[in-house]
Amino acid sequence: MKLNKRFRVTVENRGKIGGYLFTLPFVVGFILFFLYPFVQSIIFSLNKLSLTTEGYELEFVRFDNYYYSIFTNTEFNQAFVETITEMVIDLPLILAFSFFAAILLNQKFKGRALARVIFFLPVIYSAGVVLKMEQNDFVTQLMKESNINFMFSGEALQVLLKQTKFLPDAMITYVLKAVDNIPVIIRSSGIQILVFLAGLQSIPVSVYEAAEVEGASGWESFWLITLPMISPLILTNIVYTVVDKLTRADNELVLLIKDTAFTGRGYGVSTAMATMYFAAIAVILGIIFKVFSRYVFYRE
Amino acid sequence: MKRAIVLDFVKDNVLVREKIKKWLISIIRAVLLIGISYIILLPLITKFSNSFMSVRDLYDQTVKWIPRNITTEHYRLVWKHMKYPVTFFNTFLLTTVVSLLQLFSCTVIGYGLARFDFRGKNLIFALVILTLIVPPQMILIPLYLNFRFFDLYGLLPGTGFNLIGTYWPFILTSITGNGLKNGLFIYIMRQFFKGMPRELEEAGYIDGAGLFRAFFSIMLPGAIPGLVIIFLFSFVWQWNDYIFITLFMGGGAFLPQALELVANNVIIEITGGAAPTEMQGDQYTSLLNNTGMILVIAPLLILYAFMQRYFIESVERSGIVG
């Protein structure tokens, strides 16, 4: 009874007490199950770790593990560059596709509900262990290879395109790679479509009606209403896609980090790699925020 | 007189053009939708038809989609070697517990971040995002060691308890909103609550409701669409997770682990340990894997089928906005 009374005191008090009370579980969990292991992992990266029956022993080796990952072990640099390149290639494609798909799914047509159910299916079947098994699957690999020959990167077309000299070579390679990647792009866009779709539906119809009365064409209202209104979500989706691409379990570098932990040079090197990788992700996200937040329009 | 006819003609023309335009748009849309749906459904259909093929069909070039000799033999073998009823039950129990806990904790935390003004709110929100961008592999082993020798960081006496092989690591991380992808769930719920009108709670407070009453009986019912999204995602990701389950549970008592081993085990049974013949080679392994994957995904598809109505509805109402 007493407790109840205290909660009801004032509006400002309610804000403070409520805020701390509701977020307390997270703060406790963050310190115990995230921050502590996180700091420990950085400490491990400066040590050589060996397991004993009563726990583990650490031997301080300074930055040896870092030197080793960068200079001695060539796999890390290679996997790093490949992972980042792949992310840079896929990011614009995923964004463009999910935006386009959301606009498509937002229109009124027969069978819309069914189309939506299908479009979000990859979220269900393309995750975790199933995704991992697919990566290693013999037939999937085979299909991928035959697809590459079958689809547009067929050599004849490539040569033909390059001979026409309309576009720079790098661009042609990018486009061809993009075309080959279509199934992957479509299957990893589920959540992004969801976010865009929700955003499109939150734009009040009255804004479009007002524009129409003023004589704006559909094209104009897309560029002047839809795009600015949805720009915060473009940023959200960029961040989600970058994080998802860089931390998902079938990512080459993540696999390398995991394999290194249990074989070869052991856990110290693995954490050193992970720490550097995390720092790189943080820098990339920082740059993205810096560049894109200038273009984002907030309604409030 | 002539003028009226011309006008009429122009009017008709415009109408016809409008009609053609509409037709064209819906045809293009239908083509796109069918094409994309095909790409999305292709792997599911391939796996499904593959899993009923006899080995003869597998190597028959003329058989592509529809098996000529339908067999359920693979299902029998995979079912047996995955110990499907047991692993299914284990996975179902753990996943249900974990996703219910995460549903609760992420909703509460998201609400706290959405509705109250207090010092440190932005910091806590930044920390939520931080948990999302750190690759889980980075903290795997310290986390393992902490649960292996769990002494609450020196607060408990002795060398601590061994929590590995129990539900505790999952329960503790889930109830505090630090489980798999929980940052995303907290983010979604925060956006969701932000989109709900403040007047709802204000009215509740004026009528004498306390903090918890306002949250549970006023805000939660309105947030059901958001809860559906969170529950579905959390369930799916936990069900498919093999990283944390291997780390914390070991053994092979769960579906993801059973799936990874099943092809190998079946082939060993058939060959009796000898080297596999060509008929039991890579394609056969892949067929067994496909069958196993169907068995793992099937419950999720059923769940999705039941929830999709609420799920699609919730997309309409969720307002997951920047």
XYZ file of C-alpha atoms in Angstrom:
622
model
C 0.000 0.000 0.000
C 2.819 2.327 0.950
C 4.682 1.449 -2.234
C 1.642 2.254 -4.295
C 1.334 5.661 -2.741
C 4.923 6.517 -3.520
C 4.459 5.715 -7.174
C 1.537 8.066 -7.491
C 3.254 11.106 -6.130
C 3.960 13.432 -9.042
C 4.178 13.355 -12.782
C 7.955 13.970 -12.868
C 8.572 11.341 -10.229
C 6.528 8.899 -12.168
C 8.735 9.459 -15.203
C 11.930 8.865 -13.285
C 10.825 5.920 -11.204
C 9.036 4.279 -14.101
C 11.961 4.749 -16.442
C 14.502 3.203 -14.107
C 12.140 0.450 -13.038
C 11.281 -0.668 -16.557
C 14.801 -0.519 -17.911
C 16.475 -2.008 -14.830
C 16.409 -5.610 -16.088
C 18.290 -4.581 -19.190
C 20.931 -2.638 -17.294
C 21.575 -5.563 -14.932
C 21.719 -8.034 -17.810
C 23.897 -5.729 -19.854
C 26.494 -5.472 -17.111
C 26.479 -9.178 -16.240
C 26.016 -10.843 -19.611
C 27.405 -8.321 -22.037
C 29.769 -5.734 -20.618
C 31.645 -8.160 -18.380
C 32.250 -10.767 -21.111
C 32.991 -7.942 -23.548
C 35.738 -6.465 -21.379
C 36.975 -9.954 -20.580
C 37.191 -10.716 -24.254
C 39.372 -7.650 -24.814
C 41.588 -8.760 -21.928
C 41.781 -12.267 -23.405
C 42.905 -10.789 -26.692
C 46.035 -9.511 -24.933
C 46.725 -12.899 -23.360
C 47.375 -16.498 -24.111
C 44.550 -18.538 -22.641
C 44.769 -22.125 -21.507
C 42.028 -24.116 -19.821
C 42.714 -25.974 -16.605
C 40.499 -28.151 -14.448
C 39.729 -25.289 -12.088
C 39.153 -22.637 -14.668
C 41.572 -20.978 -17.005
C 45.013 -19.417 -16.933
C 46.144 -16.280 -18.659
C 49.616 -15.395 -19.839
C 50.092 -11.774 -20.787
C 51.473 -11.444 -24.321
C 50.689 -7.790 -25.118
C 49.702 -7.215 -28.743
C 51.158 -10.475 -30.059
C 47.736 -11.799 -31.005
C 46.984 -8.656 -32.995
C 50.336 -8.754 -34.789
C 49.769 -12.382 -35.542
C 46.283 -11.843 -37.023
C 47.332 -8.955 -39.221
C 50.847 -9.825 -40.337
C 51.436 -13.538 -39.942
C 47.992 -14.932 -40.663
C 46.963 -13.937 -44.168
C 43.455 -15.359 -43.849
C 42.220 -12.536 -41.663
C 43.047 -9.690 -44.044
C 41.655 -11.578 -46.980
C 38.408 -12.536 -45.255
C 38.070 -8.991 -43.937
C 38.370 -7.378 -47.362
C 36.037 -9.918 -48.935
C 33.387 -9.518 -46.245
C 33.397 -5.729 -46.463
C 33.352 -5.781 -50.275
C 30.402 -8.122 -50.323
C 28.546 -5.913 -47.870
C 29.224 -2.793 -49.968
C 27.973 -4.565 -53.101
C 24.833 -5.989 -51.506
C 23.757 -3.011 -49.390
C 22.409 -0.749 -52.173
C 20.756 -3.726 -53.851
C 18.983 -4.894 -50.702
C 17.823 -1.364 -49.931
C 16.566 -0.730 -53.451
C 14.820 -4.070 -53.640
C 13.171 -3.877 -50.241
C 11.962 -0.337 -50.910
C 10.568 -1.385 -54.258
C 8.942 -4.493 -52.781
C 7.372 -2.463 -49.973
C 5.846 -0.033 -52.482
C 4.539 -2.990 -54.463
C 3.031 -4.640 -51.395
C 1.510 -1.370 -50.261
C -0.660 -1.097 -53.368
C -4.180 -2.420 -53.487
C -4.619 -5.528 -55.584
C -6.151 -8.975 -55.443
C -4.073 -11.488 -53.488
C -2.149 -8.845 -51.591
C -2.338 -10.758 -48.321
C -0.935 -13.878 -49.980
C 1.893 -11.892 -51.583
C 2.825 -10.470 -48.192
C 2.825 -13.897 -46.575
C 5.201 -15.142 -49.280
C 7.516 -12.120 -49.157
C 8.166 -12.555 -45.441
C 8.724 -16.308 -45.727
C 12.525 -16.009 -46.029
C 12.605 -14.593 -42.503
C 11.286 -17.992 -41.400
C 13.271 -20.415 -43.519
C 16.503 -18.554 -44.127
C 18.011 -18.324 -40.660
C 20.418 -20.053 -38.348
C 21.162 -23.680 -38.886
C 19.158 -23.972 -42.111
C 21.146 -21.123 -43.645
C 24.372 -22.758 -42.556
C 23.394 -26.136 -43.994
C 22.466 -24.470 -47.273
C 25.888 -22.895 -47.509
C 27.562 -26.275 -47.277
C 25.013 -28.109 -49.332
C 26.365 -29.885 -52.368
C 23.345 -29.438 -54.624
C 22.916 -25.783 -53.672
C 26.530 -25.170 -54.600
C 25.973 -26.979 -57.862
C 22.877 -24.947 -58.632
C 24.732 -21.755 -57.832
C 27.514 -22.652 -60.223
C 25.190 -23.673 -63.011
C 23.148 -20.529 -62.431
C 26.208 -18.398 -62.925
C 26.746 -19.979 -66.305
C 23.096 -19.922 -67.088
C 22.397 -16.352 -66.109
C 23.719 -13.118 -67.423
C 27.316 -13.402 -66.439
C 27.637 -15.932 -69.241
C 30.951 -15.205 -70.877
C 29.544 -14.349 -74.277
C 27.352 -11.631 -72.863
C 30.138 -10.314 -70.707
C 32.485 -10.052 -73.669
C 29.770 -8.469 -75.752
C 28.978 -5.868 -73.113
C 32.595 -5.048 -72.616
C 33.157 -4.637 -76.350
C 30.352 -2.142 -76.714
C 32.284 0.149 -74.341
C 29.104 1.964 -73.319
C 29.877 1.424 -69.679
C 33.113 1.167 -67.743
C 34.235 -2.410 -67.059
C 33.860 -2.093 -63.301
C 30.234 -1.107 -63.725
C 29.505 -4.061 -66.009
C 31.054 -6.449 -63.526
C 28.958 -4.905 -60.758
C 25.727 -5.183 -62.713
C 26.415 -8.778 -63.703
C 27.279 -9.696 -60.140
C 24.104 -8.004 -58.963
C 22.005 -9.997 -61.400
C 23.550 -13.254 -60.242
C 22.879 -12.254 -56.695
C 19.158 -11.623 -57.151
C 17.957 -14.696 -55.226
C 20.280 -13.909 -52.315
C 19.177 -10.282 -52.268
C 15.501 -11.195 -52.323
C 15.892 -13.760 -49.579
C 17.759 -11.444 -47.252
C 15.353 -8.507 -47.539
C 12.456 -9.758 -45.398
C 12.915 -7.524 -42.366
C 13.795 -4.492 -44.474
C 10.581 -4.869 -46.464
C 8.683 -5.094 -43.188
C 10.232 -1.856 -41.917
C 9.593 0.045 -45.158
C 6.045 -1.251 -45.420
C 5.245 -0.127 -41.905
C 6.751 3.250 -42.733
C 4.739 3.669 -45.924
C 1.577 2.961 -44.017
C 2.368 5.548 -41.394
C 2.296 8.375 -43.966
C -1.145 9.985 -43.637
C -3.276 9.758 -46.794
C -4.269 13.397 -46.286
C -0.767 14.543 -47.250
C -1.085 12.874 -50.639
C -4.598 14.236 -51.094
C -3.409 17.761 -50.382
C -0.606 17.335 -52.924
C -3.065 16.067 -55.500
C -5.317 19.069 -54.985
C -2.318 21.328 -55.512
C -1.697 19.565 -58.813
C 1.257 17.339 -57.999
C 1.733 14.262 -60.172
C 2.331 10.820 -58.723
C 5.975 11.115 -59.684
C 6.356 14.417 -57.839
C 4.601 13.245 -54.716
C 6.893 10.211 -54.636
C 10.025 12.382 -54.599
C 8.648 15.186 -52.448
C 6.483 13.250 -49.984
C 7.196 9.518 -49.875
C 10.970 9.700 -49.984
C 11.496 12.421 -47.335
C 8.848 10.893 -45.061
C 10.493 7.504 -45.238
C 14.096 8.725 -45.015
C 14.528 7.899 -41.289
C 13.623 4.318 -42.179
C 16.192 4.257 -44.954
C 18.793 4.995 -42.293
C 17.301 2.349 -39.978
C 17.439 -0.179 -42.787
C 20.999 0.733 -43.783
C 22.116 0.158 -40.203
C 20.148 -3.092 -39.902
C 21.473 -4.416 -43.205
C 25.095 -3.556 -42.406
C 24.857 -5.186 -38.989
C 23.028 -8.218 -40.320
C 25.456 -8.729 -43.201
C 28.512 -8.311 -41.001
C 27.461 -10.399 -38.017
C 25.383 -13.211 -39.491
C 26.757 -16.652 -38.864
C 27.444 -17.584 -42.500
C 29.725 -14.603 -42.943
C 33.273 -15.605 -43.893
C 35.042 -13.575 -41.262
C 32.692 -14.650 -38.494
C 33.366 -18.261 -39.471
C 37.101 -17.612 -39.389
C 36.848 -16.069 -35.928
C 34.845 -19.046 -34.706
C 37.177 -21.629 -36.234
C 40.288 -19.898 -34.909
C 38.906 -20.062 -31.384
C 38.819 -23.833 -31.283
C 41.805 -24.701 -33.449
C 45.280 -23.469 -34.212
C 46.439 -20.407 -32.325
C 43.499 -20.537 -30.029
C 41.263 -18.155 -28.279
C 43.561 -15.168 -27.834
C 43.986 -14.713 -31.577
C 40.293 -15.259 -32.140
C 39.335 -12.500 -29.713
C 41.977 -10.199 -31.171
C 40.379 -10.693 -34.590
C 36.897 -10.202 -33.160
C 37.925 -7.010 -31.375
C 39.390 -5.509 -34.533
C 36.372 -6.604 -36.522
C 34.011 -5.027 -34.017
C 36.034 -1.794 -34.091
C 35.744 -1.795 -37.893
C 31.963 -2.305 -37.723
C 31.667 0.559 -35.245
C 33.697 2.853 -37.518
C 31.631 1.898 -40.569
C 28.373 2.582 -38.705
C 29.778 5.885 -37.432
C 30.595 7.004 -40.967
C 27.161 5.930 -42.194
C 25.455 7.938 -39.451
C 27.599 10.979 -40.157
C 26.970 10.897 -43.905
C 23.304 9.954 -43.956
C 21.852 11.780 -40.986
C 22.297 15.039 -42.965
C 19.766 13.807 -45.498
C 17.263 12.408 -43.056
C 14.063 14.328 -42.546
C 12.238 14.075 -39.227
C 8.613 14.983 -38.957
C 8.756 16.229 -35.405
C -22.104 19.888 -83.557
C -18.755 18.818 -84.911
C -17.033 20.178 -81.863
C -19.146 18.065 -79.530
C -18.204 14.924 -81.433
C -14.510 15.789 -81.240
C -14.825 16.418 -77.542
C -16.617 13.147 -77.112
C -13.890 11.383 -79.034
C -11.167 12.976 -76.894
C -13.027 12.009 -73.756
C -13.370 8.418 -74.946
C -9.756 8.362 -75.920
C -8.637 9.534 -72.511
C -10.842 6.954 -70.852
C -9.469 4.174 -73.028
C -5.915 5.290 -72.373
C -6.541 5.331 -68.640
C -7.947 1.845 -68.858
C -4.990 0.536 -70.831
C -2.617 2.146 -68.385
C -4.362 0.468 -65.478
C -4.277 -2.884 -67.222
C -0.608 -2.521 -68.045
C 0.272 -1.628 -64.482
C -1.541 -4.607 -63.044
C 0.010 -6.970 -65.586
C 3.516 -5.716 -64.843
C 2.800 -5.954 -61.133
C 1.518 -9.504 -61.457
C 4.595 -10.559 -63.445
C 6.927 -9.050 -60.859
C 5.067 -10.536 -57.913
C 4.948 -13.992 -59.450
C 8.623 -13.831 -60.398
C 9.742 -12.791 -56.943
C 7.450 -15.317 -55.246
C 8.930 -18.009 -57.481
C 12.456 -17.141 -56.375
C 11.379 -17.124 -52.733
C 9.458 -20.395 -52.899
C 11.959 -22.229 -55.115
C 14.240 -23.537 -52.348
C 11.258 -24.755 -50.323
C 9.691 -26.527 -53.281
C 13.012 -28.068 -54.323
C 13.615 -29.414 -50.843
C 10.103 -30.750 -50.554
C 10.069 -32.588 -53.871
C 13.632 -33.744 -53.312
C 12.791 -35.332 -49.995
C 10.278 -37.732 -51.581
C 12.543 -38.907 -54.385
C 13.992 -42.371 -54.479
C 17.737 -42.574 -54.979
C 17.122 -43.746 -58.550
C 15.209 -40.565 -59.337
C 17.970 -38.501 -57.835
C 20.441 -39.619 -60.469
C 17.885 -39.693 -63.276
C 18.409 -36.636 -65.466
C 14.810 -36.704 -66.687
C 13.381 -36.278 -63.188
C 13.381 -32.700 -62.078
C 10.411 -31.707 -59.953
C 8.003 -34.574 -59.648
C 9.502 -37.776 -58.309
C 8.748 -40.859 -60.402
C 9.055 -43.285 -57.509
C 7.693 -41.584 -54.439
C 9.206 -42.856 -51.226
C 8.942 -41.909 -47.583
C 12.010 -43.963 -46.762
C 14.179 -40.852 -46.236
C 11.699 -39.441 -43.774
C 11.725 -42.712 -41.873
C 15.523 -42.759 -41.688
C 15.949 -39.073 -40.886
C 13.140 -39.160 -38.323
C 14.795 -42.069 -36.578
C 18.328 -40.674 -36.598
C 17.319 -37.181 -35.559
C 15.352 -38.826 -32.717
C 12.722 -36.427 -33.927
C 10.082 -36.756 -31.178
C 12.679 -36.206 -28.437
C 14.681 -33.437 -30.107
C 11.493 -31.760 -31.243
C 10.105 -31.749 -27.720
C 13.384 -30.448 -26.242
C 13.645 -27.684 -28.801
C 9.981 -26.797 -28.480
C 10.178 -26.513 -24.702
C 13.351 -24.425 -24.654
C 12.215 -22.200 -27.514
C 8.828 -21.565 -25.932
C 10.357 -20.662 -22.574
C 12.985 -18.425 -24.158
C 10.650 -16.594 -26.510
C 8.023 -15.982 -23.821
C 10.679 -14.554 -21.500
C 12.144 -12.404 -24.261
C 8.681 -11.247 -25.246
C 8.088 -10.095 -21.699
C 11.468 -8.486 -21.039
C 11.825 -6.735 -24.397
C 8.302 -5.313 -24.113
C 8.946 -3.975 -20.630
C 12.321 -2.477 -21.568
C 10.996 -1.045 -24.822
C 8.145 0.581 -22.908
C 10.571 2.071 -20.390
C 12.618 3.611 -23.187
C 9.599 4.861 -25.094
C 7.490 6.490 -22.407
C 9.536 7.880 -19.546
C 11.920 10.796 -19.365
C 14.832 10.156 -17.068
C 18.542 10.799 -16.977
C 20.553 8.225 -18.855
C 17.730 7.198 -21.145
C 19.691 7.914 -24.296
C 22.716 6.136 -22.883
C 20.668 3.015 -22.190
C 19.224 3.150 -25.670
C 22.745 3.436 -27.106
C 23.744 0.373 -25.076
C 20.790 -1.545 -26.521
C 22.066 -0.745 -30.001
C 25.600 -1.709 -28.930
C 24.485 -5.219 -27.993
C 23.107 -5.496 -31.502
C 26.272 -4.537 -33.377
C 28.784 -6.638 -31.477
C 29.193 -9.996 -33.242
C 28.060 -12.675 -30.765
C 31.226 -14.627 -31.536
C 33.210 -11.982 -29.710
C 31.707 -12.705 -26.314
C 30.982 -16.405 -26.758
C 33.860 -17.831 -24.776
C 33.869 -15.391 -21.846
C 30.128 -16.029 -21.642
C 30.747 -19.762 -21.671
C 33.375 -19.483 -18.948
C 31.093 -17.323 -16.829
C 28.319 -19.862 -16.958
C 30.710 -22.783 -16.533
C 32.064 -21.298 -13.298
C 29.053 -19.214 -12.329
C 29.770 -17.370 -9.079
C 28.011 -14.077 -9.903
C 31.413 -12.508 -10.438
C 32.797 -13.325 -7.031
C 29.617 -12.727 -5.043
C 28.970 -16.426 -4.470
C 31.481 -18.464 -2.463
C 33.625 -21.243 -3.916
C 34.443 -21.924 -7.549
C 30.828 -21.358 -8.510
C 28.127 -23.466 -10.109
C 28.282 -25.167 -13.438
C 25.263 -23.859 -15.347
C 26.313 -25.382 -18.662
C 23.809 -28.008 -19.779
C 20.934 -26.306 -17.966
C 18.325 -23.783 -19.080
C 19.815 -21.118 -16.829
C 22.101 -19.372 -19.355
C 19.095 -18.968 -21.663
C 16.740 -17.901 -18.895
C 19.146 -15.361 -17.426
C 20.042 -13.731 -20.731
C 16.425 -13.739 -21.945
C 14.809 -12.300 -18.864
C 17.221 -9.371 -18.935
C 16.765 -8.644 -22.623
C 20.282 -9.712 -23.533
C 19.447 -12.809 -25.548
C 19.810 -13.454 -29.243
C 18.914 -10.320 -31.275
C 17.068 -8.848 -28.293
C 18.376 -5.381 -29.128
C 16.252 -5.495 -32.261
C 13.155 -6.532 -30.308
C 13.623 -3.766 -27.757
C 14.052 -1.305 -30.614
C 10.870 -2.490 -32.341
C 8.824 -2.324 -29.124
C 10.177 1.142 -28.333
C 9.097 2.414 -31.743
C 5.774 0.689 -31.290
C 4.961 2.283 -27.952
C 6.157 5.656 -29.224
C 3.495 5.433 -31.905
C 0.677 4.989 -29.369
C -1.130 8.091 -28.089
C 0.039 9.328 -24.703
C -3.514 10.271 -23.756
C -4.286 6.582 -23.182
C -2.083 6.305 -20.115
C -2.784 9.858 -18.945
C -6.433 8.937 -18.750
C -5.491 5.801 -16.844
C -3.363 7.726 -14.352
C -6.139 10.239 -13.766
C -8.514 7.369 -13.079
C -6.112 6.185 -10.419
C -4.128 3.463 -12.152
C -0.541 2.931 -11.038
C 2.436 2.491 -13.307
C 2.065 -1.254 -13.702
C -1.684 -1.158 -14.028
C -1.362 1.426 -16.806
C 1.213 -0.710 -18.557
C -0.499 -4.074 -18.244
C -4.139 -3.207 -18.697
C -3.965 -0.161 -20.962
C -0.808 -0.254 -23.049
C -0.249 -3.985 -23.518
C -3.605 -4.800 -25.132
C -2.996 -2.030 -27.642
C 0.452 -3.356 -28.426
C -0.611 -6.890 -29.335
C 0.403 -6.542 -33.008
C 3.928 -5.631 -31.893
C 3.986 -8.525 -29.451
C 3.088 -10.901 -32.261
C 6.039 -9.740 -34.365
C 8.464 -10.060 -31.454
C 7.215 -13.489 -30.451
C 7.410 -14.835 -33.987
C 10.936 -13.517 -34.603
C 12.197 -14.633 -31.246
C 10.708 -18.099 -31.701
C 12.107 -18.515 -35.199
C 15.609 -17.353 -34.325
C 15.830 -19.409 -31.167
C 14.505 -22.475 -32.975
C 17.154 -22.189 -35.677
C 19.998 -21.095 -33.426
C 22.927 -23.447 -33.300
C 25.629 -21.166 -31.896
C 24.327 -20.629 -28.381
C 22.678 -23.999 -28.134
C 25.927 -25.796 -28.949
C 27.787 -23.559 -26.536
C 25.425 -23.814 -23.572
C 23.825 -27.228 -24.034
C 26.429 -29.328 -25.841
C 25.353 -32.860 -26.776
C 22.895 -33.422 -29.582
C 19.549 -33.211 -27.871
C 18.203 -30.317 -29.990
C 16.990 -30.065 -33.552
C 19.766 -27.863 -35.004
C 22.462 -30.197 -33.723
C 20.560 -33.304 -34.797
C 20.134 -31.782 -38.253
C 23.842 -31.191 -38.665
C 24.692 -34.786 -37.838
C 21.803 -36.630 -39.429
C 23.150 -37.242 -42.956
C 26.366 -38.671 -41.621
C 24.589 -40.975 -39.173
C 22.179 -42.309 -41.765
C 24.995 -43.077 -44.195
C 26.942 -44.866 -41.477
C 23.920 -47.036 -40.733
C 23.470 -47.932 -44.384
C 27.094 -48.672 -45.174
C 27.858 -50.115 -41.780
C 30.924 -47.899 -41.485
C 32.416 -48.742 -44.870
C 33.206 -45.991 -47.372
C 29.988 -44.798 -49.051
C 29.374 -45.961 -52.593
C 28.582 -43.564 -55.372
C 24.858 -44.044 -54.836
C 25.334 -42.734 -51.291
C 27.528 -39.818 -52.278
C 27.132 -36.057 -52.150
C 23.700 -35.934 -53.748
C 22.345 -38.449 -51.302
C 23.821 -36.482 -48.385
C 22.146 -33.403 -49.734
C 18.841 -35.255 -50.051
C 19.026 -36.370 -46.423
C 19.870 -32.813 -45.368
C 16.905 -31.498 -47.314
C 14.604 -33.986 -45.646
C 15.965 -32.975 -42.255
C 15.559 -29.287 -43.059
C 11.914 -29.851 -44.003
C 11.385 -31.515 -40.633
C 13.055 -28.594 -38.834
C 11.243 -25.852 -40.751
C 7.809 -27.515 -40.845
C 6.779 -26.504 -37.291
C 7.856 -22.929 -38.006
C 5.822 -22.844 -41.194
C 2.797 -24.140 -39.302
C 3.278 -21.482 -36.629
C 3.642 -18.813 -39.325
C 0.509 -20.071 -41.051
C -1.438 -19.659 -37.817
C 0.018 -16.287 -36.965
C 0.286 -14.753 -40.423
C -3.102 -13.052 -40.200
C -2.105 -11.186 -37.049
C 1.391 -10.729 -38.386
C 0.276 -9.062 -41.615
C -2.294 -7.017 -39.725
C 0.351 -5.935 -37.269
C 2.517 -4.701 -40.106
C -0.309 -2.372 -41.030
C -0.600 -1.026 -37.542
C 2.874 -1.328 -36.152
C 4.321 2.020 -37.169
C 7.909 0.835 -36.748
C 9.071 4.318 -37.565
C 12.551 5.895 -37.376
